[in-house]
Amino acid sequence: MANKILYVCQEITPYLPDTEASKFCRTLCQAMQERGNEIRTFMPRYGCINERRHQLHEVIRLSGMNLIIDDNDHQLIIKVASIPSARVQIYFIDNDDYFSRKAVLHTEQGEEFADNDERAIFFARGVLETVKKLRWAPTVVHCHGWFSSIVPLYLKRVFADDPIFRDLKIVLSIYDNEFREPLAADFAAKIESEGMGDENLSILDTPSYENFYRYVMQCVDGVVLAAPHIHEGVERIVRESGKPLLEYQDPESAACFDNYHRFYDAL
């Protein structure tokens, strides 16, 4: 069965250096499109992405909205580019406050940015507001990496009654790219102010990597272990959740992408 798949990715090659996640996201998008699915793919426009080399350009009709995050206005800018060899189009979520720095999620010294929580909130909301503007209703939303994992919270808690997002399944791919330090201490208050809180919000009183996924798991329909080895505590949370699970698939395997396709259809 063909699906309309929204891919929300933390990183995609060739816009960022090759990692397990960035290479797989690029390949998966192409493979699913070649199998007859209709796809839309989003990632952040980190400041280290060379816009001239990759021919990014702003989509004026989608840009210009202001999103309020933690009581502050932030302009949403949408850019687009294509990966010619894959015939895949990528939408980029941009904002000067959050994505102008010449780095992804860490400083040159390896320290995680203190506002990564707000950057992830902005990215998630920016993706979904843009999809609404496109008037494109996905049947599957597949989020890759922790930075994309706030999207399920919005879909289940905030946009659940929106006709665009009413009939879909949410898939979460977990990679070996966890954050080391807990997110900002007031992360729970920030997502509660976005309308995402529930009776289990106290899980995020300490917003560690494990607690983050413990909370997010409530809002997904299926999980993919997208690396041979992931955080041990998070893998335990995933397995104990009882959610439909796709075990790690070797990208070199002939069955890899067919298994993803079947996983989507089975949800």
GROMACS .gro file of N, CA, C and O in nm, residues 12-13 16 63 107 119 135 150 172 209 218 233 244:
model
   52
   12ILE      N    1   2.059   1.506   0.757
   12ILE     CA    2   2.055   1.437   0.628
   12ILE      C    3   2.182   1.473   0.551
   12ILE      O    4   2.220   1.590   0.544
   13THR      N    5   2.247   1.373   0.495
   13THR     CA    6   2.357   1.399   0.403
   13THR      C    7   2.297   1.430   0.265
   13THR      O    8   2.191   1.377   0.233
   16LEU      N    9   2.484   1.774   0.581
   16LEU     CA   10   2.569   1.760   0.699
   16LEU      C   11   2.666   1.645   0.676
   16LEU      O   12   2.642   1.560   0.588
   63SER      N   13   0.694   3.107   0.444
   63SER     CA   14   0.771   3.174   0.549
   63SER      C   15   0.691   3.289   0.611
   63SER      O   16   0.583   3.325   0.563
  107THR      N   17   2.890   2.288   2.069
  107THR     CA   18   2.995   2.384   2.041
  107THR      C   19   3.116   2.309   1.984
  107THR      O   20   3.120   2.185   1.984
  119ARG      N   21   1.520   2.484   2.067
  119ARG     CA   22   1.545   2.465   1.923
  119ARG      C   23   1.464   2.347   1.871
  119ARG      O   24   1.406   2.352   1.763
  135ARG      N   25  -0.122   2.196   0.319
  135ARG     CA   26  -0.249   2.122   0.311
  135ARG      C   27  -0.226   1.980   0.260
  135ARG      O   28  -0.298   1.929   0.174
  150ILE      N   29   1.005   1.561   1.949
  150ILE     CA   30   0.898   1.640   2.010
  150ILE      C   31   0.776   1.643   1.917
  150ILE      O   32   0.664   1.667   1.961
  172LEU      N   33   0.902   0.631   1.533
  172LEU     CA   34   1.018   0.698   1.590
  172LEU      C   35   1.141   0.611   1.572
  172LEU      O   36   1.141   0.495   1.614
  209TYR      N   37   1.810   1.202   2.912
  209TYR     CA   38   1.785   1.134   2.784
  209TYR      C   39   1.684   1.020   2.803
  209TYR      O   40   1.590   1.005   2.725
  218GLN      N   41   0.496   0.750   2.502
  218GLN     CA   42   0.350   0.747   2.515
  218GLN      C   43   0.280   0.788   2.386
  218GLN      O   44   0.163   0.755   2.366
  233GLY      N   45   1.963   0.208   2.846
  233GLY     CA   46   1.842   0.240   2.922
  233GLY      C   47   1.724   0.270   2.831
  233GLY      O   48   1.609   0.229   2.859
  244PRO      N   49   0.486  -0.168   1.884
  244PRO     CA   50   0.541  -0.240   1.769
  244PRO      C   51   0.684  -0.194   1.743
  244PRO      O   52   0.713  -0.074   1.744
   0.00000   0.00000   0.00000
